[in-house]
Amino acid sequence: MTVGTKKQIVEQHQKNVWLNSAIPAVTPVGAQDFSADGFYAPLDERIIASAAEALEAGQTHYVDVPGIAPLRQAIADYLNATYGTALAQGNVIVTAGAQESRFLTIQMLSEATGKIAIPSVVHPGVLKAIGVRPLTVTPMAVDSRLLATVESIQAALEAGNRLILLESPSRLTGAVYDAATVQAIQTLIVKYEATLIWDQGFAPWVTDYAAAKAGEQVVAIGEAFPGSGLSSWFIGYIAAPTALVPTMQSQKQIMAICTSTAAQYAALEASKLFGDIQRSQLQRLQAARQTLAGLLQAQVEVISGAAANVVAVRLGGGQKEQAISRLEAAGYRVSDGAAFGAADVVRLSVSHSDAAETAARLVQGA
Amino acid sequence: MTTTAPKQGTNLLYALIAEARGYSDAIILGRGDPDFDTPPHIIEAAKQAMIEHHADDVPPEGLLSLRQAISERVKRVNGIEADAETEIVVTNGGQEALLLMVLTALGPGDEIIIPEPNYNTYHDALKFARVNKVSIPSSAETHFRTDPEKVRAAVTERTRALLLVSPNNPTASVIPQDDLQALIGVAAEHDLIIIADDIYDLFIYDDYKHVSPASLPGGKERTLTLNALSKSFAMTGWRLGWVTGPADLIQRTKALKAGITGGTSIISQYAGLAALTGPQEPVQMMAEAYTRRRRLVMDALDDMGIQYGIPQGGQFVFADISFTGMDSAELAQRILSDQHVLVYPGAAFDKERGQYIRITFLQPEDKLREGLERMRVAMKRVLGSG
Ligand SMILES: Cc1ncc(COP(=O)(O)O)c(C=O)c1O
C-alpha cells in the first residue's frame, strides 16, 4: 500500500536542506577519530561516586525544568568567575547538551521575528536547529579565520535582523574574537537592541579568552564543564538575561521536562573539580595541537586558531576529497568543513595525540 | 486564598506545583511522577556504565543494543514489529518523543484530530509546530470513549494526523480494539498518520486490554508510536523514551532528533537497557500497588459522591466536579490552599474541561488515604461555603 501523506511528508522534509545537514559526534571513537566536537577524557571517580550516590538516594525523579538549583548556581559561579559576568542562578538553564542549547536559543529567541543571522561558516548543529522549524536566515560573511566580520554583523543588523548567532571560538577553526572586537560587537548589539547568541563551548581551551558578557542582551551557550569526561552524558547550559529565560524554559518543559539527573549530579561534581581538570586538559591539548599543527604545517595551510582542541586546514582543488578518502581508507575520521559551510576545509579535533603523525601524513598525501 | 489561578495549561500546573512546595505537609496527588524510586538493579547498571562506557559514541538515534532491546520489547508487549536499525529512535523521555512525532508528521497549517481532554503538552507541541488541532470532546458518562464516527466527521482537507493516547492522560480511558480498528479505518480512508502514545501500556485494570495501533492490520505503515521508561520503571528523572514507526518516517524523526538534542545521555541509555533486559518483577509489583490504590481513590470518590470515568489504565482518575459549581482551577486551588493536597485541574489539559480534576495515585497507600481524607474535608468546606 502506498501512503500519499507519507510521501508528502518525506518530500517536504527532504526539501528542508537545513535539516539534512550532518552533525559531528560529541565523543570520538578511539584514537583514530579526529572528527568529534568533544574529546576523550577520563571520568574522575569522584564524579562517578557523586552521580551514583544521588541515584541511590532517590534522585531518579523529575527535577526542576531549568535544572537542579546547585548546578545552576555552579554554572553561574563558573561563568562569573571566568568571564566577569554577573549571572544569578535564575539566569541559567541546564540543557541536555550543546545541541539543546542551540535549539532552544535559536528557535525560541527568534519567535517574534522568525529571523536569524548566522556566520556563513558555522557548526552544522546550528543549521539543523534552524531546520526543525525553518527560519529566514541571513548569512554573515567570514574573514580568513572563518569568523563573521564585524562589517557583516553590522550589515545584518541594518537589514533588520535582531537575533545574531556567533561562535567564539569558531567550532571549525578554533579562532576567537579579540577583546576589542568583542566590545565592538556588543556595542552594535546594544545599539540595535538585538540579542546575541554567543556559543562559547570551546572557550575553556583558549588562553586569554575574550567573552561577550552573558546577561546584557547576550545569551551564552556551551557544554557544561567540558573535558570532565561527560561529553556522552549530554549536559550543557544557556546563560541568558532574566527576561529571556521564561520562553526557553517553557519550551524545555514541553520537549524534555528536565535534564537527566545522573548527568546533572555528575556535572555538579565536575564543577568542583573543573579548575584542575581544565588546567591539565588545556596543557595536554595544547601540546597535542602543537604536534599536530606542526606536522600539518609542513605542507598544508593551517588556519589560524586559538582553541587547543581543534586544528583546521585548507585544502583546495580536490585535495580535500583525496585527503578525506585516504584518511577513511586507513580508518581515520575527520570533519569535512563542507558541513560547516567551508568546502575547502578539514577539521581535525585534537583528542589523543598518538595517531597525530599518521593523520598528518594522510592529510598531506605523503 | 480563593482566587482562580490566572495561568493556563502547563504553566497553570507548574504554578500549583510551586505553591505545593511551600507546604511542608503537602500531599501531591497531581504530578505524574511515580513515588517509587528506580529499581536498584537499574541504578547498578548505570553505575557500571559510568565505569565502562562513560565515553561511548552516542549516535542521535541511540545505541544499537538499546534499540534491539526496544525492538524486542515492543514486539513482546505491543505486537509491534520495529526494525532496530531503521525503525526506532531513542529520545530524552516520552516528552521529546512526543515533540518529534508531531514535527515528523505535521507542518504549519496542517490539522490533527485530538480526542479531548488529552495530555496538555501535546497542545504546546502543536503550537510550537504551528499545527491546528481539531478537538473531539469526550465525557465521564461514556468513560471518555472516542467515537470513531465523530473522528470521521471531523476530518477536513487539511487533516493529516490523528492522536491516540491509550491509556489516556488524564482520562485513564483505554481504546477498545474494535474502536481502534475503526479508527485505523478512518485513518486509512483519509490517509492520516496516527500518532500513538503507549506510555501507560503496562498499567491496565480489570478486564480492559491495551492494543497498539501499529500492531493492527493497516496500522503499522501509518503509525508513529512513543513509549518511555518513565512511568513503567519509575524512571522519570532519567529521561529515556523512544519512537517507533515505518523507516521512511523514522528517518525524518532521526534528523529532527539530531537538530533538537543531538543524542541521549549514555548513562540513561545503559540504564534503559538494564530495565528492558533485566527482571520485570518491579513493574509487576508497581502495577499491583497501583491496582490497590486505584480502588482506594474510586471508593473515596464514591463516598464523596463525585462521578468519574472508570480508570481503565494509567495512574490517575479523572473526576467530574461540575456539581460544585466551581471551575477546576479554582477548586484545585482551594483544595491546595485549604488542605495542602495537590490535584490537577482539568482546565490544564483542555480549557473546555473546566469541570474535571485529575487525581493521581502515585503515593504510598497511607499517604494516599490521608490525602483523600483531606480532600473530603476540603470538599465539605467548599460545598458548605458555596
Ligand atoms: C501521555 C503522556 N505521554 C508522554 C509523557 C512524557 O513522559 P516522559 O517524558 O516523562 O517520559 C507523559 C508524562 O506525563 C504522558 O502522560
Tab-separated table of C-alpha atoms in Angstrom, chain B:
chain	number	residue	atom	x	y	z
B	1	MET	CA	-6.912	32.322	49.028
B	2	THR	CA	-9.793	31.651	46.664
B	3	THR	CA	-8.746	33.434	43.537
B	4	THR	CA	-8.657	31.486	40.308
B	5	ALA	CA	-5.089	30.905	39.198
B	6	PRO	CA	-4.612	33.179	36.204
B	7	LYS	CA	-2.264	30.848	34.356
B	8	GLN	CA	-3.323	28.226	31.819
B	9	GLY	CA	-2.246	24.819	30.584
B	10	THR	CA	1.195	23.589	31.544
B	11	ASN	CA	2.017	26.899	33.236
B	12	LEU	CA	-1.016	26.559	35.486
B	13	LEU	CA	0.242	23.168	36.622
B	14	TYR	CA	3.704	24.484	37.348
B	15	ALA	CA	2.251	27.367	39.378
B	16	LEU	CA	0.311	24.901	41.540
B	17	ILE	CA	3.380	22.675	41.950
B	18	ALA	CA	5.352	25.709	43.096
B	19	GLU	CA	2.721	26.577	45.699
B	20	ALA	CA	2.538	22.976	46.950
B	21	ARG	CA	6.273	23.056	47.536
B	22	GLY	CA	5.758	25.742	50.110
B	23	TYR	CA	3.731	23.401	52.354
B	24	SER	CA	5.817	21.003	54.418
B	25	ASP	CA	2.838	18.659	54.857
B	26	ALA	CA	1.690	18.756	51.230
B	27	ILE	CA	0.344	15.558	49.686
B	28	ILE	CA	0.899	15.502	45.971
B	29	LEU	CA	-1.850	13.782	44.023
B	30	GLY	CA	-1.074	15.859	40.978
B	31	ARG	CA	2.121	15.277	39.123
B	32	GLY	CA	2.588	12.072	37.110
B	33	ASP	CA	5.776	11.064	38.883
B	34	PRO	CA	5.707	7.597	40.495
B	35	ASP	CA	6.540	7.602	44.216
B	36	PHE	CA	8.663	4.507	43.678
B	37	ASP	CA	12.367	5.034	43.145
B	38	THR	CA	14.004	3.377	40.167
B	39	PRO	CA	14.652	-0.341	40.894
B	40	PRO	CA	18.189	-0.888	42.293
B	41	HIS	CA	19.415	-3.200	39.527
B	42	ILE	CA	18.925	-0.358	37.045
B	43	ILE	CA	20.918	2.041	39.192
B	44	GLU	CA	23.603	-0.632	39.481
B	45	ALA	CA	23.749	-0.905	35.684
B	46	ALA	CA	24.062	2.870	35.423
B	47	LYS	CA	26.999	2.831	37.833
B	48	GLN	CA	28.639	0.111	35.801
B	49	ALA	CA	28.123	2.155	32.644
B	50	MET	CA	29.796	5.149	34.292
B	51	ILE	CA	32.886	2.991	34.723
B	52	GLU	CA	32.858	1.081	31.446
B	53	HIS	CA	31.005	3.229	28.928
B	54	HIS	CA	31.233	6.832	30.064
B	55	ALA	CA	32.691	7.990	26.763
B	56	ASP	CA	30.969	5.685	24.302
B	57	ASP	CA	29.889	7.060	20.977
B	58	VAL	CA	26.236	8.121	21.016
B	59	PRO	CA	24.520	8.181	17.633
B	60	PRO	CA	21.467	10.504	17.524
B	61	GLU	CA	19.123	7.518	17.113
B	62	GLY	CA	20.561	5.790	20.193
B	63	LEU	CA	22.733	2.764	20.946
B	64	LEU	CA	22.039	-0.193	18.717
B	65	SER	CA	21.948	-2.572	21.695
B	66	LEU	CA	19.235	-0.458	23.277
B	67	ARG	CA	17.291	-0.233	20.031
B	68	GLN	CA	17.452	-4.014	19.793
B	69	ALA	CA	16.059	-4.308	23.309
B	70	ILE	CA	13.322	-1.825	22.409
B	71	SER	CA	12.536	-3.809	19.281
B	72	GLU	CA	12.097	-6.940	21.372
B	73	ARG	CA	10.028	-5.109	23.964
B	74	VAL	CA	7.536	-3.578	21.535
B	75	LYS	CA	7.180	-6.938	19.811
B	76	ARG	CA	6.615	-8.828	23.059
B	77	VAL	CA	4.381	-6.304	24.822
B	78	ASN	CA	2.692	-4.468	21.971
B	79	GLY	CA	2.893	-6.796	18.981
B	80	ILE	CA	4.678	-4.064	17.025
B	81	GLU	CA	7.336	-5.087	14.513
B	82	ALA	CA	10.079	-2.450	14.570
B	83	ASP	CA	13.443	-2.955	12.960
B	84	ALA	CA	16.211	-1.934	15.374
B	85	GLU	CA	18.336	-0.438	12.603
B	86	THR	CA	15.788	1.686	10.800
B	87	GLU	CA	12.553	1.965	12.720
B	88	ILE	CA	13.495	3.187	16.197
B	89	VAL	CA	14.819	6.457	17.604
B	90	VAL	CA	15.805	6.743	21.277
B	91	THR	CA	14.718	10.015	22.915
B	92	ASN	CA	15.054	12.152	26.042
B	93	GLY	CA	11.938	10.693	27.592
B	94	GLY	CA	8.468	10.389	26.151
B	95	GLN	CA	8.368	14.167	26.102
B	96	GLU	CA	10.983	14.575	23.386
B	97	ALA	CA	9.405	11.651	21.545
B	98	LEU	CA	6.093	13.497	21.570
B	99	LEU	CA	7.539	16.655	20.025
B	100	LEU	CA	9.449	14.583	17.479
B	101	MET	CA	6.331	12.713	16.366
B	102	VAL	CA	4.433	15.974	15.912
B	103	LEU	CA	7.294	17.568	13.960
B	104	THR	CA	7.784	14.448	11.846
B	105	ALA	CA	4.167	14.135	10.781
B	106	LEU	CA	2.939	17.707	10.690
B	107	GLY	CA	3.859	21.130	9.414
B	108	PRO	CA	2.477	24.667	9.699
B	109	GLY	CA	-1.206	24.857	8.802
B	110	ASP	CA	-1.818	21.105	8.953
B	111	GLU	CA	-4.590	19.752	11.129
B	112	ILE	CA	-4.545	16.957	13.677
B	113	ILE	CA	-7.590	15.397	15.299
B	114	ILE	CA	-7.277	15.107	19.062
B	115	PRO	CA	-9.663	13.317	21.393
B	116	GLU	CA	-10.025	15.664	24.360
B	117	PRO	CA	-9.123	16.016	27.085
B	118	ASN	CA	-5.563	14.966	26.428
B	119	TYR	CA	-2.052	15.258	27.793
B	120	ASN	CA	-1.547	19.007	27.934
B	121	THR	CA	1.874	19.221	26.335
B	122	TYR	CA	0.534	17.883	23.029
B	123	HIS	CA	-1.182	21.246	22.746
B	124	ASP	CA	2.106	23.015	23.423
B	125	ALA	CA	3.964	20.852	20.900
B	126	LEU	CA	1.318	21.579	18.258
B	127	LYS	CA	1.567	25.270	18.985
B	128	PHE	CA	5.325	25.106	18.523
B	129	ALA	CA	4.861	23.290	15.201
B	130	ARG	CA	2.117	25.776	14.191
B	131	VAL	CA	-0.307	22.940	13.667
B	132	ASN	CA	-4.063	23.354	14.127
B	133	LYS	CA	-5.947	20.936	16.298
B	134	VAL	CA	-9.462	19.710	15.846
B	135	SER	CA	-10.859	18.556	19.182
B	136	ILE	CA	-13.187	15.619	19.708
B	137	PRO	CA	-14.619	16.095	23.194
B	138	SER	CA	-15.459	13.184	25.454
B	139	SER	CA	-17.055	12.933	28.879
B	140	ALA	CA	-17.205	10.892	32.076
B	141	GLU	CA	-20.624	9.399	31.222
B	142	THR	CA	-19.105	7.431	28.353
B	143	HIS	CA	-15.892	6.842	30.297
B	144	PHE	CA	-14.204	9.152	27.846
B	145	ARG	CA	-14.706	6.927	24.866
B	146	THR	CA	-13.673	8.363	21.498
B	147	ASP	CA	-16.341	7.576	18.936
B	148	PRO	CA	-14.698	6.704	15.582
B	149	GLU	CA	-17.683	8.205	13.755
B	150	LYS	CA	-17.075	11.551	15.416
B	151	VAL	CA	-13.478	11.352	14.268
B	152	ARG	CA	-14.584	10.571	10.733
B	153	ALA	CA	-16.915	13.560	10.752
B	154	ALA	CA	-14.127	15.857	11.916
B	155	VAL	CA	-11.762	15.103	9.025
B	156	THR	CA	-11.187	18.040	6.664
B	157	GLU	CA	-8.961	18.536	3.647
B	158	ARG	CA	-6.206	19.760	5.891
B	159	THR	CA	-6.310	16.845	8.321
B	160	ARG	CA	-3.088	14.948	8.297
B	161	ALA	CA	-2.942	13.091	11.580
B	162	LEU	CA	-4.893	11.554	14.428
B	163	LEU	CA	-3.643	11.418	18.017
B	164	LEU	CA	-4.374	8.284	20.040
B	165	VAL	CA	-3.159	8.196	23.638
B	166	SER	CA	-4.187	4.930	25.274
B	167	PRO	CA	-4.375	4.637	28.220
B	168	ASN	CA	-5.127	8.308	28.025
B	169	ASN	CA	-3.794	11.005	30.279
B	170	PRO	CA	-5.770	12.493	32.038
B	171	THR	CA	-8.909	10.429	31.429
B	172	ALA	CA	-7.401	6.941	32.033
B	173	SER	CA	-9.554	5.542	29.227
B	174	VAL	CA	-8.280	2.699	27.085
B	175	ILE	CA	-9.301	2.463	23.428
B	176	PRO	CA	-11.057	-0.893	22.852
B	177	GLN	CA	-9.780	-2.987	19.965
B	178	ASP	CA	-12.875	-2.651	17.785
B	179	ASP	CA	-12.866	1.149	18.163
B	180	LEU	CA	-9.180	1.133	17.389
B	181	GLN	CA	-9.653	-0.906	14.240
B	182	ALA	CA	-12.402	1.505	13.178
B	183	LEU	CA	-10.119	4.479	13.881
B	184	ILE	CA	-7.382	2.906	11.766
B	185	GLY	CA	-10.033	2.509	9.083
B	186	VAL	CA	-10.802	6.238	9.221
B	187	ALA	CA	-7.086	6.991	9.078
B	188	ALA	CA	-6.638	4.733	6.069
B	189	GLU	CA	-9.659	6.200	4.289
B	190	HIS	CA	-8.329	9.733	4.650
B	191	ASP	CA	-4.681	8.825	4.528
B	192	LEU	CA	-3.853	10.123	8.003
B	193	ILE	CA	-0.775	9.462	10.104
B	194	ILE	CA	-1.571	8.044	13.542
B	195	ILE	CA	0.403	9.455	16.432
B	196	ALA	CA	0.158	6.868	19.185
B	197	ASP	CA	1.245	7.251	22.795
B	198	ASP	CA	1.621	3.951	24.662
B	199	ILE	CA	3.409	5.320	27.723
B	200	TYR	CA	0.934	3.781	30.206
B	201	ASP	CA	0.601	0.438	28.410
B	202	LEU	CA	1.796	-1.674	31.352
B	203	PHE	CA	-0.833	-0.333	33.746
B	204	ILE	CA	-4.205	-1.713	32.665
B	205	TYR	CA	-7.029	-2.620	35.066
B	206	ASP	CA	-9.908	-5.064	35.346
B	207	ASP	CA	-10.550	-6.755	32.031
B	208	TYR	CA	-9.537	-3.868	29.832
B	209	LYS	CA	-6.955	-4.562	27.174
B	210	HIS	CA	-4.407	-2.256	25.667
B	211	VAL	CA	-3.830	-2.610	21.936
B	212	SER	CA	-1.250	-0.617	19.971
B	213	PRO	CA	-2.491	0.819	16.679
B	214	ALA	CA	0.772	-0.211	14.975
B	215	SER	CA	0.042	-3.863	15.808
B	216	LEU	CA	-3.261	-3.971	13.920
B	217	PRO	CA	-3.827	-4.519	10.198
B	218	GLY	CA	-3.274	-1.269	8.299
B	219	GLY	CA	-1.730	0.340	11.361
B	220	LYS	CA	1.987	-0.089	11.143
B	221	GLU	CA	2.736	1.766	7.929
B	222	ARG	CA	0.992	4.924	9.088
B	223	THR	CA	1.700	4.961	12.814
B	224	LEU	CA	4.391	6.604	14.902
B	225	THR	CA	4.344	5.218	18.441
B	226	LEU	CA	6.029	6.609	21.527
B	227	ASN	CA	6.864	4.890	24.723
B	228	ALA	CA	9.211	5.586	27.628
B	229	LEU	CA	10.517	4.017	30.811
B	230	SER	CA	9.449	6.972	32.959
B	231	LYS	CA	6.177	5.525	34.185
B	232	SER	CA	6.719	1.788	33.778
B	233	PHE	CA	10.062	1.565	35.603
B	234	ALA	CA	9.716	4.701	37.732
B	235	MET	CA	12.466	6.360	35.720
B	236	THR	CA	11.123	9.889	35.226
B	237	GLY	CA	14.445	11.511	36.114
B	238	TRP	CA	16.463	9.519	33.583
B	239	ARG	CA	14.741	10.914	30.504
B	240	LEU	CA	14.551	7.817	28.380
B	241	GLY	CA	11.963	7.078	25.737
B	242	TRP	CA	11.654	6.173	22.083
B	243	VAL	CA	9.659	6.490	18.884
B	244	THR	CA	8.959	3.517	16.623
B	245	GLY	CA	7.463	3.739	13.163
B	246	PRO	CA	7.928	2.999	9.477
B	247	ALA	CA	11.505	3.544	8.252
B	248	ASP	CA	10.687	6.412	5.870
B	249	LEU	CA	9.156	8.479	8.659
B	250	ILE	CA	11.677	7.418	11.283
B	251	GLN	CA	14.491	8.659	9.082
B	252	ARG	CA	12.956	12.116	9.404
B	253	THR	CA	12.422	11.657	13.145
B	254	LYS	CA	16.114	10.893	13.424
B	255	ALA	CA	17.079	14.060	11.535
B	256	LEU	CA	14.832	16.113	13.808
B	257	LYS	CA	16.235	14.447	16.911
B	258	ALA	CA	19.736	15.404	15.785
B	259	GLY	CA	18.551	19.013	15.462
B	260	ILE	CA	16.816	19.193	18.808
B	261	THR	CA	19.158	17.472	21.253
B	262	GLY	CA	21.696	15.606	19.145
B	263	GLY	CA	21.613	12.468	21.273
B	264	THR	CA	20.508	10.879	24.518
B	265	SER	CA	22.671	10.577	27.614
B	266	ILE	CA	24.801	7.434	27.509
B	267	ILE	CA	24.180	6.570	31.160
B	268	SER	CA	20.408	6.733	30.765
B	269	GLN	CA	20.672	4.523	27.705
B	270	TYR	CA	22.541	1.832	29.612
B	271	ALA	CA	20.074	2.170	32.483
B	272	GLY	CA	17.279	1.705	29.952
B	273	LEU	CA	18.973	-1.344	28.528
B	274	ALA	CA	19.097	-2.881	32.012
B	275	ALA	CA	15.426	-2.057	32.580
B	276	LEU	CA	14.322	-3.695	29.340
B	277	THR	CA	16.522	-6.769	29.547
B	278	GLY	CA	16.595	-7.318	33.320
B	279	PRO	CA	13.979	-8.599	35.778
B	280	GLN	CA	10.451	-7.387	35.076
B	281	GLU	CA	9.112	-8.114	38.592
B	282	PRO	CA	9.438	-4.483	39.741
B	283	VAL	CA	6.925	-3.450	37.069
B	284	GLN	CA	4.579	-6.186	38.238
B	285	MET	CA	4.964	-5.060	41.830
B	286	MET	CA	4.186	-1.448	40.919
B	287	ALA	CA	1.217	-2.492	38.785
B	288	GLU	CA	-0.218	-4.412	41.735
B	289	ALA	CA	0.258	-1.419	44.033
B	290	TYR	CA	-1.481	0.858	41.516
B	291	THR	CA	-4.362	-1.599	41.284
B	292	ARG	CA	-4.925	-1.371	45.054
B	293	ARG	CA	-4.523	2.393	45.157
B	294	ARG	CA	-6.875	2.916	42.249
B	295	ARG	CA	-9.538	1.134	44.282
B	296	LEU	CA	-8.887	3.470	47.236
B	297	VAL	CA	-9.372	6.546	45.066
B	298	MET	CA	-12.517	5.171	43.437
B	299	ASP	CA	-14.003	4.273	46.830
B	300	ALA	CA	-13.203	7.699	48.265
B	301	LEU	CA	-14.748	9.467	45.263
B	302	ASP	CA	-17.819	7.244	45.523
B	303	ASP	CA	-18.084	8.265	49.178
B	304	MET	CA	-17.818	11.935	48.273
B	305	GLY	CA	-20.453	11.459	45.601
B	306	ILE	CA	-18.077	12.513	42.848
B	307	GLN	CA	-18.546	10.997	39.383
B	308	TYR	CA	-15.596	9.840	37.326
B	309	GLY	CA	-14.747	7.831	34.269
B	310	ILE	CA	-13.711	4.304	35.269
B	311	PRO	CA	-9.908	4.396	35.188
B	312	GLN	CA	-9.224	1.628	32.688
B	313	GLY	CA	-5.485	2.180	32.717
B	314	GLY	CA	-2.813	4.673	33.767
B	315	GLN	CA	-2.028	6.123	37.160
B	316	PHE	CA	-4.912	8.535	37.831
B	317	VAL	CA	-8.639	9.144	37.949
B	318	PHE	CA	-10.404	11.961	36.104
B	319	ALA	CA	-13.308	13.136	38.200
B	320	ASP	CA	-16.262	15.374	37.338
B	321	ILE	CA	-16.636	18.202	39.864
B	322	SER	CA	-19.316	20.131	37.969
B	323	PHE	CA	-21.755	19.639	40.876
B	324	THR	CA	-19.617	22.043	42.935
B	325	GLY	CA	-20.430	24.828	40.512
B	326	MET	CA	-16.761	25.731	40.575
B	327	ASP	CA	-14.137	25.850	37.895
B	328	SER	CA	-11.500	23.138	38.266
B	329	ALA	CA	-8.618	25.604	38.561
B	330	GLU	CA	-10.433	27.336	41.393
B	331	LEU	CA	-11.301	24.062	43.105
B	332	ALA	CA	-7.752	22.702	42.809
B	333	GLN	CA	-6.513	25.964	44.256
B	334	ARG	CA	-8.980	25.687	47.176
B	335	ILE	CA	-8.041	22.080	47.929
B	336	LEU	CA	-4.369	23.024	47.851
B	337	SER	CA	-4.614	26.173	49.972
B	338	ASP	CA	-7.050	24.677	52.450
B	339	GLN	CA	-5.771	21.127	52.885
B	340	HIS	CA	-2.381	21.154	51.167
B	341	VAL	CA	-3.429	18.437	48.758
B	342	LEU	CA	-2.413	18.938	45.156
B	343	VAL	CA	-4.738	17.647	42.445
B	344	TYR	CA	-4.609	18.840	38.867
B	345	PRO	CA	-7.384	20.947	37.344
B	346	GLY	CA	-8.876	19.539	34.161
B	347	ALA	CA	-8.650	23.029	32.690
B	348	ALA	CA	-4.911	22.494	32.425
B	349	PHE	CA	-5.479	19.639	29.993
B	350	ASP	CA	-8.189	21.287	27.921
B	351	LYS	CA	-9.723	24.639	28.641
B	352	GLU	CA	-13.162	23.228	27.849
B	353	ARG	CA	-12.658	20.614	30.589
B	354	GLY	CA	-13.120	23.015	33.480
B	355	GLN	CA	-15.408	20.598	35.305
B	356	TYR	CA	-12.807	17.884	35.961
B	357	ILE	CA	-9.897	17.283	38.279
B	358	ARG	CA	-7.193	14.653	37.905
B	359	ILE	CA	-6.142	12.697	40.969
B	360	THR	CA	-3.023	10.553	40.642
B	361	PHE	CA	-2.387	7.543	42.840
B	362	LEU	CA	1.352	7.896	42.939
B	363	GLN	CA	1.677	7.958	46.724
B	364	PRO	CA	2.020	5.111	49.232
B	365	GLU	CA	-1.341	3.849	50.435
B	366	ASP	CA	-1.307	5.545	53.863
B	367	LYS	CA	-0.411	8.893	52.359
B	368	LEU	CA	-2.949	8.443	49.611
B	369	ARG	CA	-5.619	7.675	52.236
B	370	GLU	CA	-4.737	10.785	54.162
B	371	GLY	CA	-4.739	12.881	51.013
B	372	LEU	CA	-8.188	11.625	50.074
B	373	GLU	CA	-9.441	12.258	53.613
B	374	ARG	CA	-8.133	15.811	53.495
B	375	MET	CA	-9.721	16.247	50.108
B	376	ARG	CA	-13.032	15.164	51.623
B	377	VAL	CA	-12.664	17.878	54.282
B	378	ALA	CA	-11.833	20.481	51.653
B	379	MET	CA	-14.797	19.460	49.512
B	380	LYS	CA	-17.126	19.747	52.508
B	381	ARG	CA	-15.888	23.251	53.160
B	382	VAL	CA	-16.190	24.196	49.526
B	383	LEU	CA	-19.747	22.927	49.351
B	384	GLY	CA	-20.627	24.440	52.733
B	385	SER	CA	-19.332	27.870	51.819
B	386	GLY	CA	-20.524	27.684	48.219
